[in-house]
mmCIF file of C-alpha atoms and ligand atoms in Angstrom:
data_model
loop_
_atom_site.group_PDB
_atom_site.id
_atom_site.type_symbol
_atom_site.label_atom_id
_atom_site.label_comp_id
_atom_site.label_asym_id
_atom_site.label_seq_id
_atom_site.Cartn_x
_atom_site.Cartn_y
_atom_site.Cartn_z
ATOM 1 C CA UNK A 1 -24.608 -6.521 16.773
ATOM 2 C CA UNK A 2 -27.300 -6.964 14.296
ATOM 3 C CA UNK A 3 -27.828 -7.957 10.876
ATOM 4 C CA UNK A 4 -26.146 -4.943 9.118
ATOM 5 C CA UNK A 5 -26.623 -4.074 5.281
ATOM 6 C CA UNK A 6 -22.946 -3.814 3.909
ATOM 7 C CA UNK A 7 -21.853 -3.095 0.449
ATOM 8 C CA UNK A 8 -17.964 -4.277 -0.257
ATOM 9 C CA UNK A 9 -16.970 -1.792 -2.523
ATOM 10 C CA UNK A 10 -14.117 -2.645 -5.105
ATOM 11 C CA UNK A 11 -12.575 -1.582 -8.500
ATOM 12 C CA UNK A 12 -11.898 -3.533 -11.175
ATOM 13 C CA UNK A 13 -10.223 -2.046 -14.681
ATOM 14 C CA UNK A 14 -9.339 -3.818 -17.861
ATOM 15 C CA UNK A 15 -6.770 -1.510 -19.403
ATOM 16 C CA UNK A 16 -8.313 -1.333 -23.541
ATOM 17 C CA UNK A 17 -6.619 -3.616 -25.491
ATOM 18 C CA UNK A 18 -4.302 -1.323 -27.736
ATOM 19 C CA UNK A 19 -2.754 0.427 -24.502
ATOM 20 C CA UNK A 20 -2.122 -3.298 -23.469
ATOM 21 C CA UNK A 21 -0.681 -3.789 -26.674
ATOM 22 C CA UNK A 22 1.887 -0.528 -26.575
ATOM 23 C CA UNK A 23 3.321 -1.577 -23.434
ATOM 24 C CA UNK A 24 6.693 -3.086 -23.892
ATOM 25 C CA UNK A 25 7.673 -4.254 -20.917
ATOM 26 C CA UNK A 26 6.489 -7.150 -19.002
ATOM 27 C CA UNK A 27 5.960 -5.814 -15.299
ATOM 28 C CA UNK A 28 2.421 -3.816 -15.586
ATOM 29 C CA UNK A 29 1.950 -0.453 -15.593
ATOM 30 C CA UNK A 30 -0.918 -0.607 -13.689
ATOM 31 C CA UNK A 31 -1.772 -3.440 -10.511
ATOM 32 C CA UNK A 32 -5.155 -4.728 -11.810
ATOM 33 C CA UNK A 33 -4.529 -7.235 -14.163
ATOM 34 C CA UNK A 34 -3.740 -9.864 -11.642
ATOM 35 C CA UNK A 35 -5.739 -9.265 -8.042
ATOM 36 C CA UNK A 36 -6.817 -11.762 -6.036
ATOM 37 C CA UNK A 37 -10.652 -12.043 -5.009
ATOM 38 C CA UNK A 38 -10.380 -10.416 -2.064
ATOM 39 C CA UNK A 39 -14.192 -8.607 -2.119
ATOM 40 C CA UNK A 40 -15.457 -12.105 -2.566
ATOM 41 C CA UNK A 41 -13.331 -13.697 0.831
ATOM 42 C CA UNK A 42 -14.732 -10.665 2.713
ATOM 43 C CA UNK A 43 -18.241 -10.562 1.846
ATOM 44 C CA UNK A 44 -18.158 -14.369 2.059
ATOM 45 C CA UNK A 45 -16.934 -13.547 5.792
ATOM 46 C CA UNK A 46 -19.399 -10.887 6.613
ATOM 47 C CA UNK A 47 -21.997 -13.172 5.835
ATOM 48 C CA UNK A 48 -20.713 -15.599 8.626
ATOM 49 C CA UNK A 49 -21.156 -12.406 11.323
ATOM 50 C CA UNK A 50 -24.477 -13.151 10.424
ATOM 51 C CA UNK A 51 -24.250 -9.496 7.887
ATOM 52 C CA UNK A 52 -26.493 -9.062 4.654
ATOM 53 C CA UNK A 53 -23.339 -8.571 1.978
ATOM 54 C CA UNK A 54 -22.980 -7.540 -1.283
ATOM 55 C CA UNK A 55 -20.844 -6.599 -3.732
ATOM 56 C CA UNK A 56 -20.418 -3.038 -5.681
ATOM 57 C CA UNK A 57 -17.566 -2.622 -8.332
ATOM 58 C CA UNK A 58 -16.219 0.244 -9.216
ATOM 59 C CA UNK A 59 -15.562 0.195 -13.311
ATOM 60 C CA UNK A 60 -14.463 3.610 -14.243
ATOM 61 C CA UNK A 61 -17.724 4.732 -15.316
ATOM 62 C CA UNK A 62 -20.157 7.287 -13.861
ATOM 63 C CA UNK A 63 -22.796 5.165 -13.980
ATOM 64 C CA UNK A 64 -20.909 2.571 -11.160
ATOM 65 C CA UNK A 65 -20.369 5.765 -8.996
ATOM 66 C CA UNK A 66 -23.876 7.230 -9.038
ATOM 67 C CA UNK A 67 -24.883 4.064 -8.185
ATOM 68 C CA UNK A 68 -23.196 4.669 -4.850
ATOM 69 C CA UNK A 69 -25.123 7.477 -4.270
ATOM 70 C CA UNK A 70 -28.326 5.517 -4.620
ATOM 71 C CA UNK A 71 -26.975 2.818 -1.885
ATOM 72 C CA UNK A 72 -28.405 2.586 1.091
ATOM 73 C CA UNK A 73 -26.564 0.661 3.593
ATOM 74 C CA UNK A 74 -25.420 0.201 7.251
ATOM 75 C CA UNK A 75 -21.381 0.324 5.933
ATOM 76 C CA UNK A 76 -19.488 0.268 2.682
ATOM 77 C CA UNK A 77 -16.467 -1.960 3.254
ATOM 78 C CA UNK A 78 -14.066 0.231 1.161
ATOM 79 C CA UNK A 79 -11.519 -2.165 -0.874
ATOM 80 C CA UNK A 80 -10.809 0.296 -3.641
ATOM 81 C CA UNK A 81 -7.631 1.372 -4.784
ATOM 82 C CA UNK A 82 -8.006 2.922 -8.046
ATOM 83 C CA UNK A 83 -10.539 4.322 -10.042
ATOM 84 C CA UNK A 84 -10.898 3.906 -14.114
ATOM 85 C CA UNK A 85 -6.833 2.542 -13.835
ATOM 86 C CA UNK A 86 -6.296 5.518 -12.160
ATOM 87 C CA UNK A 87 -3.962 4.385 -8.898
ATOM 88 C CA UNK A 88 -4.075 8.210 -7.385
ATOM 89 C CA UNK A 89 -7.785 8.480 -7.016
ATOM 90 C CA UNK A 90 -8.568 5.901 -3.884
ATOM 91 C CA UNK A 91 -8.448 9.189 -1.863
ATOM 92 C CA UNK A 92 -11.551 10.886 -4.033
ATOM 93 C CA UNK A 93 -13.548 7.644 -3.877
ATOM 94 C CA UNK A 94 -13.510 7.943 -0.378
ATOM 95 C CA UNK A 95 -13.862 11.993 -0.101
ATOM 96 C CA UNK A 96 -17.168 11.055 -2.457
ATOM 97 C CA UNK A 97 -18.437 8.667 -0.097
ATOM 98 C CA UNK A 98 -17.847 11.178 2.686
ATOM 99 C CA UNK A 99 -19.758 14.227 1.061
ATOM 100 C CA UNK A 100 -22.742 11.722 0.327
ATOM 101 C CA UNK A 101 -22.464 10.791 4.012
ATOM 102 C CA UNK A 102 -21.979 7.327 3.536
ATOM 103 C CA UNK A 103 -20.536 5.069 6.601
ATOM 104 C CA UNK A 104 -17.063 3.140 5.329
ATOM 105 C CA UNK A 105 -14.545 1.326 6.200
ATOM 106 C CA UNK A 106 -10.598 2.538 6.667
ATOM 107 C CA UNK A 107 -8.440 5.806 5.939
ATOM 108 C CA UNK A 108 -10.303 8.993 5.672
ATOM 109 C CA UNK A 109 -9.662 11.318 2.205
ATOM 110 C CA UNK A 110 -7.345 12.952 4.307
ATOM 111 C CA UNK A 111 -5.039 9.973 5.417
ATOM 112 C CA UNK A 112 -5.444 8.085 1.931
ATOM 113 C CA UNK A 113 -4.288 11.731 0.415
ATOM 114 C CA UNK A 114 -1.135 12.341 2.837
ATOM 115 C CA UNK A 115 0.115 7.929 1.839
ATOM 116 C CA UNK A 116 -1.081 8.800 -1.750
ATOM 117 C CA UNK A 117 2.241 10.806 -2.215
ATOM 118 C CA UNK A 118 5.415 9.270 -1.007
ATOM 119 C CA UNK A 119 6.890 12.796 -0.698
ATOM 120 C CA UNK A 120 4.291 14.149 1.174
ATOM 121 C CA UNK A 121 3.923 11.216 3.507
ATOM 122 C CA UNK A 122 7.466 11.319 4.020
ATOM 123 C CA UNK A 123 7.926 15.339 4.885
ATOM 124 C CA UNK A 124 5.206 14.894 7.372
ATOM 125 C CA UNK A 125 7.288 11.993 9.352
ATOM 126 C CA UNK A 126 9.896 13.841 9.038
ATOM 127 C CA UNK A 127 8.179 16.418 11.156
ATOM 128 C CA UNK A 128 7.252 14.149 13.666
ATOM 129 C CA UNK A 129 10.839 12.706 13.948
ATOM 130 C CA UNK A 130 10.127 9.762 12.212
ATOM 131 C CA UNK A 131 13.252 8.210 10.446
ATOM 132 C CA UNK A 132 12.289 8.036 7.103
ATOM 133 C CA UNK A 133 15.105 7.712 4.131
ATOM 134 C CA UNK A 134 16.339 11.070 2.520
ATOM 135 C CA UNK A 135 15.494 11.878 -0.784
ATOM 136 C CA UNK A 136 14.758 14.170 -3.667
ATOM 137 C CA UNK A 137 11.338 14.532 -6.016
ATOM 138 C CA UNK A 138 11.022 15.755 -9.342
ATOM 139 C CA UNK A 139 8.619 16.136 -11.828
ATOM 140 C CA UNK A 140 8.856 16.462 -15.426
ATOM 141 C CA UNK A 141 12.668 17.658 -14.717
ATOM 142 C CA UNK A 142 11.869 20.228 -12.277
ATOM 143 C CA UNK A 143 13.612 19.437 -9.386
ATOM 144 C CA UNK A 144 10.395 19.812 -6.657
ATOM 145 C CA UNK A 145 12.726 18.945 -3.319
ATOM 146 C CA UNK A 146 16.033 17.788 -2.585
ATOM 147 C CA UNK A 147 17.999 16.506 0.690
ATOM 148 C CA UNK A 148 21.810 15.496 -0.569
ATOM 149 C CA UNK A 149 21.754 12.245 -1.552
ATOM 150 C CA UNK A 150 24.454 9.166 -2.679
ATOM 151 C CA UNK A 151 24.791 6.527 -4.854
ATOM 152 C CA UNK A 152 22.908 3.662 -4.532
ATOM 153 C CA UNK A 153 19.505 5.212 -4.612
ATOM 154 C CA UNK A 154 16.327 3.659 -5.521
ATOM 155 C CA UNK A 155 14.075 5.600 -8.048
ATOM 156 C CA UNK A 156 10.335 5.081 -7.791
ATOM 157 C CA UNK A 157 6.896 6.627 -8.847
ATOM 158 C CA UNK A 158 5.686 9.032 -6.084
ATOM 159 C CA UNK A 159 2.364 8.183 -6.969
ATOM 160 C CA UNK A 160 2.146 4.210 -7.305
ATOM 161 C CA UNK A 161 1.827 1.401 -5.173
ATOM 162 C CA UNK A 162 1.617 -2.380 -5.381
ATOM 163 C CA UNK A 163 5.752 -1.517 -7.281
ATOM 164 C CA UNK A 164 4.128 -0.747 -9.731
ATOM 165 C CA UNK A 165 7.039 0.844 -11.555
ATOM 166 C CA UNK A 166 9.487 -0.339 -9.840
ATOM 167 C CA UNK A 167 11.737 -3.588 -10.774
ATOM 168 C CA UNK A 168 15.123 -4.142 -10.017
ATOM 169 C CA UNK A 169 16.754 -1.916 -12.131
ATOM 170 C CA UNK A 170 15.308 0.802 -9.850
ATOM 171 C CA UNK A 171 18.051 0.695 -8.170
ATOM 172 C CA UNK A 172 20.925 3.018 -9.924
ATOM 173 C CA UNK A 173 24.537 3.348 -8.900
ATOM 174 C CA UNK A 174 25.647 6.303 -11.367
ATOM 175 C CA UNK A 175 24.045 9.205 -12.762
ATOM 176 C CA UNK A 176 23.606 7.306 -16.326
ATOM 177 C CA UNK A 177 21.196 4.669 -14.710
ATOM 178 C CA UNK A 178 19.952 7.729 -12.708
ATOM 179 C CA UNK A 179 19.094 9.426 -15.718
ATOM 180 C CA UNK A 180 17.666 6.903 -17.599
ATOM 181 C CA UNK A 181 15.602 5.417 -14.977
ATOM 182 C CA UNK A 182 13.905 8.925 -14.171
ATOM 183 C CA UNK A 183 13.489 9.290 -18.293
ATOM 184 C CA UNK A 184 11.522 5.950 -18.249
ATOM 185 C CA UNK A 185 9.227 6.833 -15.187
ATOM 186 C CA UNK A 186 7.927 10.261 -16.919
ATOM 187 C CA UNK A 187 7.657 8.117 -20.110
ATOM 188 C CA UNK A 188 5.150 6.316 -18.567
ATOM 189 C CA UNK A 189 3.638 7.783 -15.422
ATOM 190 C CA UNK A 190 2.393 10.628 -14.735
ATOM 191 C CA UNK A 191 3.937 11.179 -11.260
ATOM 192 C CA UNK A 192 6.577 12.926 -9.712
ATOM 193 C CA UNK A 193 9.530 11.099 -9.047
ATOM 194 C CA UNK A 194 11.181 9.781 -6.024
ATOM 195 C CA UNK A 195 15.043 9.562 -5.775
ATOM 196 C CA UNK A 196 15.579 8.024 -2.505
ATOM 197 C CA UNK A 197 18.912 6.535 -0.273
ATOM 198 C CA UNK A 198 18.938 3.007 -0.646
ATOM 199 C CA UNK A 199 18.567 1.281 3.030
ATOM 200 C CA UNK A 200 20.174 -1.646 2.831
ATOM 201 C CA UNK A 201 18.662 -4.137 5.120
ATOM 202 C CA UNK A 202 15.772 -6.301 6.304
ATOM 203 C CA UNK A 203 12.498 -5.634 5.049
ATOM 204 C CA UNK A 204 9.457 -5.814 7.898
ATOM 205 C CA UNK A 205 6.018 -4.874 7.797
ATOM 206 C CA UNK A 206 3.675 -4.023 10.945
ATOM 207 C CA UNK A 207 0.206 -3.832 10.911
ATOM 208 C CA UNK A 208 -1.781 -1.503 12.781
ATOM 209 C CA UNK A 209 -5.382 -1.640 14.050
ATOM 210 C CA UNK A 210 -7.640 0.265 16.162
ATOM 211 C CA UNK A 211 -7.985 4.535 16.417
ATOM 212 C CA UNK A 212 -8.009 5.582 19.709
ATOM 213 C CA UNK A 213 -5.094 3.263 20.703
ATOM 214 C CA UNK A 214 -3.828 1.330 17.970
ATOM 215 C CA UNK A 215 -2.347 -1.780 18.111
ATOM 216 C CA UNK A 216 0.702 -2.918 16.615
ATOM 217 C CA UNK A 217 0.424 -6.486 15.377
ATOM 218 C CA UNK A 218 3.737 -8.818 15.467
ATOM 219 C CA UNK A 219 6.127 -8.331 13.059
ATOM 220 C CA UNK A 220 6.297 -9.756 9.297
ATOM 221 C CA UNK A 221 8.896 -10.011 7.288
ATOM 222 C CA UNK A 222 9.938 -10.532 3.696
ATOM 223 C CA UNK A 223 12.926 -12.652 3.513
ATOM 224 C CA UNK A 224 14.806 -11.037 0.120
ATOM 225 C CA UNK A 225 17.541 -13.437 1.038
ATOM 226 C CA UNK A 226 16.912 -15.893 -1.608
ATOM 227 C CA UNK A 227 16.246 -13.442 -4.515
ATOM 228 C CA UNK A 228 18.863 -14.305 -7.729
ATOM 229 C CA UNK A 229 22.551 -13.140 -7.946
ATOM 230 C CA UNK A 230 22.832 -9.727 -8.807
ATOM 231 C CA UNK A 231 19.576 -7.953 -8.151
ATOM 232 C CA UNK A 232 19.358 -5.921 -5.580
ATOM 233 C CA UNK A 233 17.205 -7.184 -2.560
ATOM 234 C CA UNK A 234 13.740 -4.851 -2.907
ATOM 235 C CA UNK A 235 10.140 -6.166 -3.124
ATOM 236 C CA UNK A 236 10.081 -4.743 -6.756
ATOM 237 C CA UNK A 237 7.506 -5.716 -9.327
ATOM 238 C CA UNK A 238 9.141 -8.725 -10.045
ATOM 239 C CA UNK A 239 8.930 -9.844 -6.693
ATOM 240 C CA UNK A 240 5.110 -8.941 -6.112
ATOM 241 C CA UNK A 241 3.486 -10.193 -9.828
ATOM 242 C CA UNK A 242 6.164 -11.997 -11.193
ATOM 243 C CA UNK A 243 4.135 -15.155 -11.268
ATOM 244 C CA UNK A 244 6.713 -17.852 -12.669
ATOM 245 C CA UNK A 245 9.594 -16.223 -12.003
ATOM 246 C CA UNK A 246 12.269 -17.285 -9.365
ATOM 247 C CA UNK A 247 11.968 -13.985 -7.641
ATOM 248 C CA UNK A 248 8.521 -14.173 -7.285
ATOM 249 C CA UNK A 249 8.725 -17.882 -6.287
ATOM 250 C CA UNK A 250 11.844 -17.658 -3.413
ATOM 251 C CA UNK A 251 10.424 -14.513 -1.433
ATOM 252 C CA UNK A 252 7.813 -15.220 1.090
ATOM 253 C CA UNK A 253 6.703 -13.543 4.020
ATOM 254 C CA UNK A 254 6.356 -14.769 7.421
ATOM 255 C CA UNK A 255 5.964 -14.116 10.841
ATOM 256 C CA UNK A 256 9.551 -12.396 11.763
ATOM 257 C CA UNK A 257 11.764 -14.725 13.735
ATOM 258 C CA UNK A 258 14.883 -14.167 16.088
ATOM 259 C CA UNK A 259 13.952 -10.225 16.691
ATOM 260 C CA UNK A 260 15.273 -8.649 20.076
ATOM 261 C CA UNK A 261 12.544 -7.422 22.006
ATOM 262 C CA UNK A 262 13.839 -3.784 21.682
ATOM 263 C CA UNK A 263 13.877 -4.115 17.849
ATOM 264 C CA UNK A 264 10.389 -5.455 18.092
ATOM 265 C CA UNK A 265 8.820 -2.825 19.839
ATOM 266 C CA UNK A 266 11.260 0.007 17.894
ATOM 267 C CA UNK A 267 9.198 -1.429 14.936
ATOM 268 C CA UNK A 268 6.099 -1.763 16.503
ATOM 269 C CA UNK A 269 6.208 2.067 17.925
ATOM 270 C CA UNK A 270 7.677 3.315 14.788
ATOM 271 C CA UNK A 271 4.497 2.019 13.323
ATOM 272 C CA UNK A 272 1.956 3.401 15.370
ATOM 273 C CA UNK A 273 3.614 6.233 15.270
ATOM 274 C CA UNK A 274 3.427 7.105 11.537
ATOM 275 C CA UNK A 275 0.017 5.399 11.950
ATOM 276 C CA UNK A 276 -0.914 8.266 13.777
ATOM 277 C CA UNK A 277 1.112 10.749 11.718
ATOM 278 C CA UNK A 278 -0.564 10.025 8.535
ATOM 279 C CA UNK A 279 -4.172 9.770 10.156
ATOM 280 C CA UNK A 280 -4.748 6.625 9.155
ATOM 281 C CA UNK A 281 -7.754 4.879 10.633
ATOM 282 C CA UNK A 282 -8.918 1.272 11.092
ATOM 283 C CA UNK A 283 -6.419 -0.695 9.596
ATOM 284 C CA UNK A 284 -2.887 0.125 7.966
ATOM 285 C CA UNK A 285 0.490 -1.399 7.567
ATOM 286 C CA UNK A 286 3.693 0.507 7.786
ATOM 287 C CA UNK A 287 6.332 -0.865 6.030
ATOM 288 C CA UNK A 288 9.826 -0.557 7.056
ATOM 289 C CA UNK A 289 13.670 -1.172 6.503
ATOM 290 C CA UNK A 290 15.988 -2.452 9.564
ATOM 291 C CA UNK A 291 19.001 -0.881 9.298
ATOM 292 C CA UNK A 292 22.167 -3.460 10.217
ATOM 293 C CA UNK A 293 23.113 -1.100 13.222
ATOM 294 C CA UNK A 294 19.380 -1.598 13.909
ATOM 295 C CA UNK A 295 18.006 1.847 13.015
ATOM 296 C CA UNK A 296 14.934 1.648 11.279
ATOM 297 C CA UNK A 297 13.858 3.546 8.262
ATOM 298 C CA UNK A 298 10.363 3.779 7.141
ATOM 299 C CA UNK A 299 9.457 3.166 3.874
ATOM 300 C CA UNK A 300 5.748 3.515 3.464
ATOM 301 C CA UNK A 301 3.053 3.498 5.029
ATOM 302 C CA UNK A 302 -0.523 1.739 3.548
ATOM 303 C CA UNK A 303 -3.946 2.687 4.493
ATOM 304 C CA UNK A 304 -6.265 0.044 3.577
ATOM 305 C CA UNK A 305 -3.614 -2.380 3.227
ATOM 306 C CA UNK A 306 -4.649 -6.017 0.932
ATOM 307 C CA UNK A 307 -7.333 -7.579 3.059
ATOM 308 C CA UNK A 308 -6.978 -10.715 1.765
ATOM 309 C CA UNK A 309 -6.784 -13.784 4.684
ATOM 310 C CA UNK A 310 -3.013 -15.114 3.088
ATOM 311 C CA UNK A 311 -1.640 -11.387 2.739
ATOM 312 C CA UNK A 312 0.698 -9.779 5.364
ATOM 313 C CA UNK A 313 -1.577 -8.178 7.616
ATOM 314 C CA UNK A 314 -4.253 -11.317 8.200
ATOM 315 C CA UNK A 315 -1.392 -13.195 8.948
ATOM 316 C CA UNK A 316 -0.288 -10.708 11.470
ATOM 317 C CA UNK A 317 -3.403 -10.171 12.755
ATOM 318 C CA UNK A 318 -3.588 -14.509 13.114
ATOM 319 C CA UNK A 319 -0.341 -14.163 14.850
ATOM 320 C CA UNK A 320 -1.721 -11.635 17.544
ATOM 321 C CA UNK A 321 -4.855 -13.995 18.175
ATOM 322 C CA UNK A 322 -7.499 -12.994 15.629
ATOM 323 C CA UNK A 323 -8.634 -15.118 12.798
ATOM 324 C CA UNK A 324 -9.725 -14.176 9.767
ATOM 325 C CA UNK A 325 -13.354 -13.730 10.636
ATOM 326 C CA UNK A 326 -12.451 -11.717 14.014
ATOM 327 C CA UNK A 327 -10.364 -9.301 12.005
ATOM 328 C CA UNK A 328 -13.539 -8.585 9.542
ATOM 329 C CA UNK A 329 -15.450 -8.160 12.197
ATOM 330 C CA UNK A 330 -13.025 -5.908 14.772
ATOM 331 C CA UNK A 331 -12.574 -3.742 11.367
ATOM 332 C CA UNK A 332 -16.654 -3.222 10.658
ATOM 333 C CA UNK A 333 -16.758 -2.158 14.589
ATOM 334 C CA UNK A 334 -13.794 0.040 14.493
ATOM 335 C CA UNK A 335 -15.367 1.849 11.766
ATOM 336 C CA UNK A 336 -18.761 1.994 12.665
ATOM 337 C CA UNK A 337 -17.635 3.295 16.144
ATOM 338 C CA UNK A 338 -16.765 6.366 14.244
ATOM 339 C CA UNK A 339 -20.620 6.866 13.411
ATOM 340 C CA UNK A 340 -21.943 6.135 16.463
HETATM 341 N N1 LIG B 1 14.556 3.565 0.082
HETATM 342 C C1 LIG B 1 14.501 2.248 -0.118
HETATM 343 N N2 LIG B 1 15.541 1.467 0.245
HETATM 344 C C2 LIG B 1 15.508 0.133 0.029
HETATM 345 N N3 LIG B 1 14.480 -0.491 -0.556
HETATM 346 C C3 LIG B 1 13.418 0.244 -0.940
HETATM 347 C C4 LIG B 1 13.363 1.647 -0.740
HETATM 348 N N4 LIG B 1 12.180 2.102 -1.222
HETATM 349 C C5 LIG B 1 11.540 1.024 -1.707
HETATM 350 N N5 LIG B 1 12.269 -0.095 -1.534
HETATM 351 C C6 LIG B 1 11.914 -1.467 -1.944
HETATM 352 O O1 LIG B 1 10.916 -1.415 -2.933
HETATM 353 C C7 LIG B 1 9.698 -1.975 -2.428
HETATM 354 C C8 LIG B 1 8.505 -1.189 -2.920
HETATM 355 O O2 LIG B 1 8.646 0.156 -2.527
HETATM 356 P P1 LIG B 1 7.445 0.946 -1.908
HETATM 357 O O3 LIG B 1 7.867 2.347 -1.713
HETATM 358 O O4 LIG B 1 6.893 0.230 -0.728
HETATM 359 O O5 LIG B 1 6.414 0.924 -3.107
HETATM 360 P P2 LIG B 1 4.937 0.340 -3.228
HETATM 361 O O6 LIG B 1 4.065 1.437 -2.748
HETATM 362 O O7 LIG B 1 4.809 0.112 -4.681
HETATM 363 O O8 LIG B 1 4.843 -0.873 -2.373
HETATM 364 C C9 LIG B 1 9.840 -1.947 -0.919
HETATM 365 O O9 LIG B 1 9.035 -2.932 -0.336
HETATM 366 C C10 LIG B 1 11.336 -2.217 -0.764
HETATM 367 O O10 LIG B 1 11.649 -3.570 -0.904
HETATM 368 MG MG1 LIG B 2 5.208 -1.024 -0.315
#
């Protein structure tokens, strides 16, 4: 392939300083204060394939998006998860780039939409048979859906990702933690609720790739083992920006080891299959929950997942035989095979 014109898009969002200032509690309440340079690493890496990069940010003002419109480019690499600190609007950023017909990267509007909501992600899989754990939503006290559910249960944002809003005491054993966790979410998000079964278990992420057959990369998993006394074993916000912090220091992902084949490829075709499911496109991760009699429950699944080369899915992806630089490059023709 040619020299191509791409544009990395990617957001970036300092939340003003007296909201800062308001918020109590250390975890964030949004995911931007802390990311890694990721748009850098791939633009830096498209330039290798011999591609004319650059970089467009995404600042929460008008004037960054009708630049966009102005763009003219080969392929928008689409990075962007938020817009203006807004965590529910990656699916408009990329329904704007579709009605200016703009080529990009990753999950339609569609699949970014259906992972967008945890609820509505999840009542799709369960229509395609898709184990997924049961649950309830609510929204400002209206009860919105509701499968019967027991103590423990984990109580998360529907509408969040990165855990943002979710630390360890997300995990409630009686209705007074119940009540006061849900009281603390609609304090400060605006997003339904999620009161899901705990799945106790170990936690394992699978990369997909490819649209007309994807491919499931190997396994990863995040050993909670090693997390303190006393807190439950999730990848909460402690876990994921807790810089400092033994949590954040003792939990590391790696390349899952000592897996029976059959568990493998139950993950790996679990995966693909809520891949599919949830029409996401490209690139995605699926993250997941094996059961100890081996059943596994699906926890989310991530369109666009962190690009990064030292998250979960480049490591995967170096695991199956790609390096960083192949991965870029499968991704651009993956998505420009769509255009063609
Ligand atoms: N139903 C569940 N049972 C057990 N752990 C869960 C459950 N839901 C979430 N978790 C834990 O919380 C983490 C974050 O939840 P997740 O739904 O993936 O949110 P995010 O979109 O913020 O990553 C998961 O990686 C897992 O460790
Ligand atoms: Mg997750």
């Amino acid at each position: 392939m040619g020299t191509l014109k791409v544009v990395v898009l990617y957001d970036r969002w300092e939340e003003p300083e007296d909201a800062a200032a308001a918020s109590t509690d250390k975890a964030p309440l949004t995911r931007t204060l802390d990311k890694k340079e990721v748009e850098d690493e791939v633009a830096e890496t498209l330039g290798k394939l011999g591609h004319d990069a650059t970089l467009h940010v995404l600042d929460g003002s008008v004037k960054s998006l009708n630049a966009i419109a102005k763009t003219e480019c080969d392929l928008f690499v689409n990075l962007v998860e938020s817009f203006g600190g807004n965590d529910t609007a990656d699916y408009c950023i990329a329904a704007y780039l579709e009605l200016l017909n703009k080529r990009y990267t990753g999950s339609g509007s569609r699949g970014l939409l259906y992972c967008q909501d945890k609820a509505v992600a999840k009542k799709i899989l369960e229509f395609h048979g898709i184990h997924t754990p049961v649950f309830a939503s609510s929204y400002r006290g209206r009860l919105d859906f509701s499968h019967n559910l027991e103590f423990p249960v984990i109580v998360k944002p529907a509408r969040e990702d990165g855990s943002i809003g979710i630390e360890f005491n997300a995990v409630v054993s009686s209705i007074r933690e119940l009540m006061e966790r849900i009281d603390w979410l609609h304090a400060n998000f605006d997003s339904p609720v999620l009161i899901e079964e705990y799945v106790e278990g170990r936690e394992m992420y699978v990369g997909v790739i490819g649209n007309e057959n994807p491919e499931a990369l190997p396994v990863i998993e995040l050993d909670l083992s090693k997390l303190p006394e006393g807190t439950p074993r999730i990848a909460g916000a402690e876990v994921k920006w807790g810089k400092g912090t033994r949590a954040y220091r003792d939990t590391k992902s790696a390349v899952a080891e000592g897996l029976p084949d059959d568990v493998v490829a139950t993950l790996q075709q679990t995966a693909v299959g809520v891949y599919q499911a949830l029409e996401l496109r490209d690139y995605g991760r699926i993250d997941m929950r094996l059961r100890p009699d081996g059943r596994v429950a699906v926890i989310e699944a991530n369109p666009n997942p962190w690009l990064a080369s030292k998250a979960e899915f480049a490591m995967a992806a170096r695991k199956s035989g790609r390096n960083y630089t192949q991965l870029i490059e499968e991704i651009v023709d993956l998505a420009l095979g769509r255009y063609a």
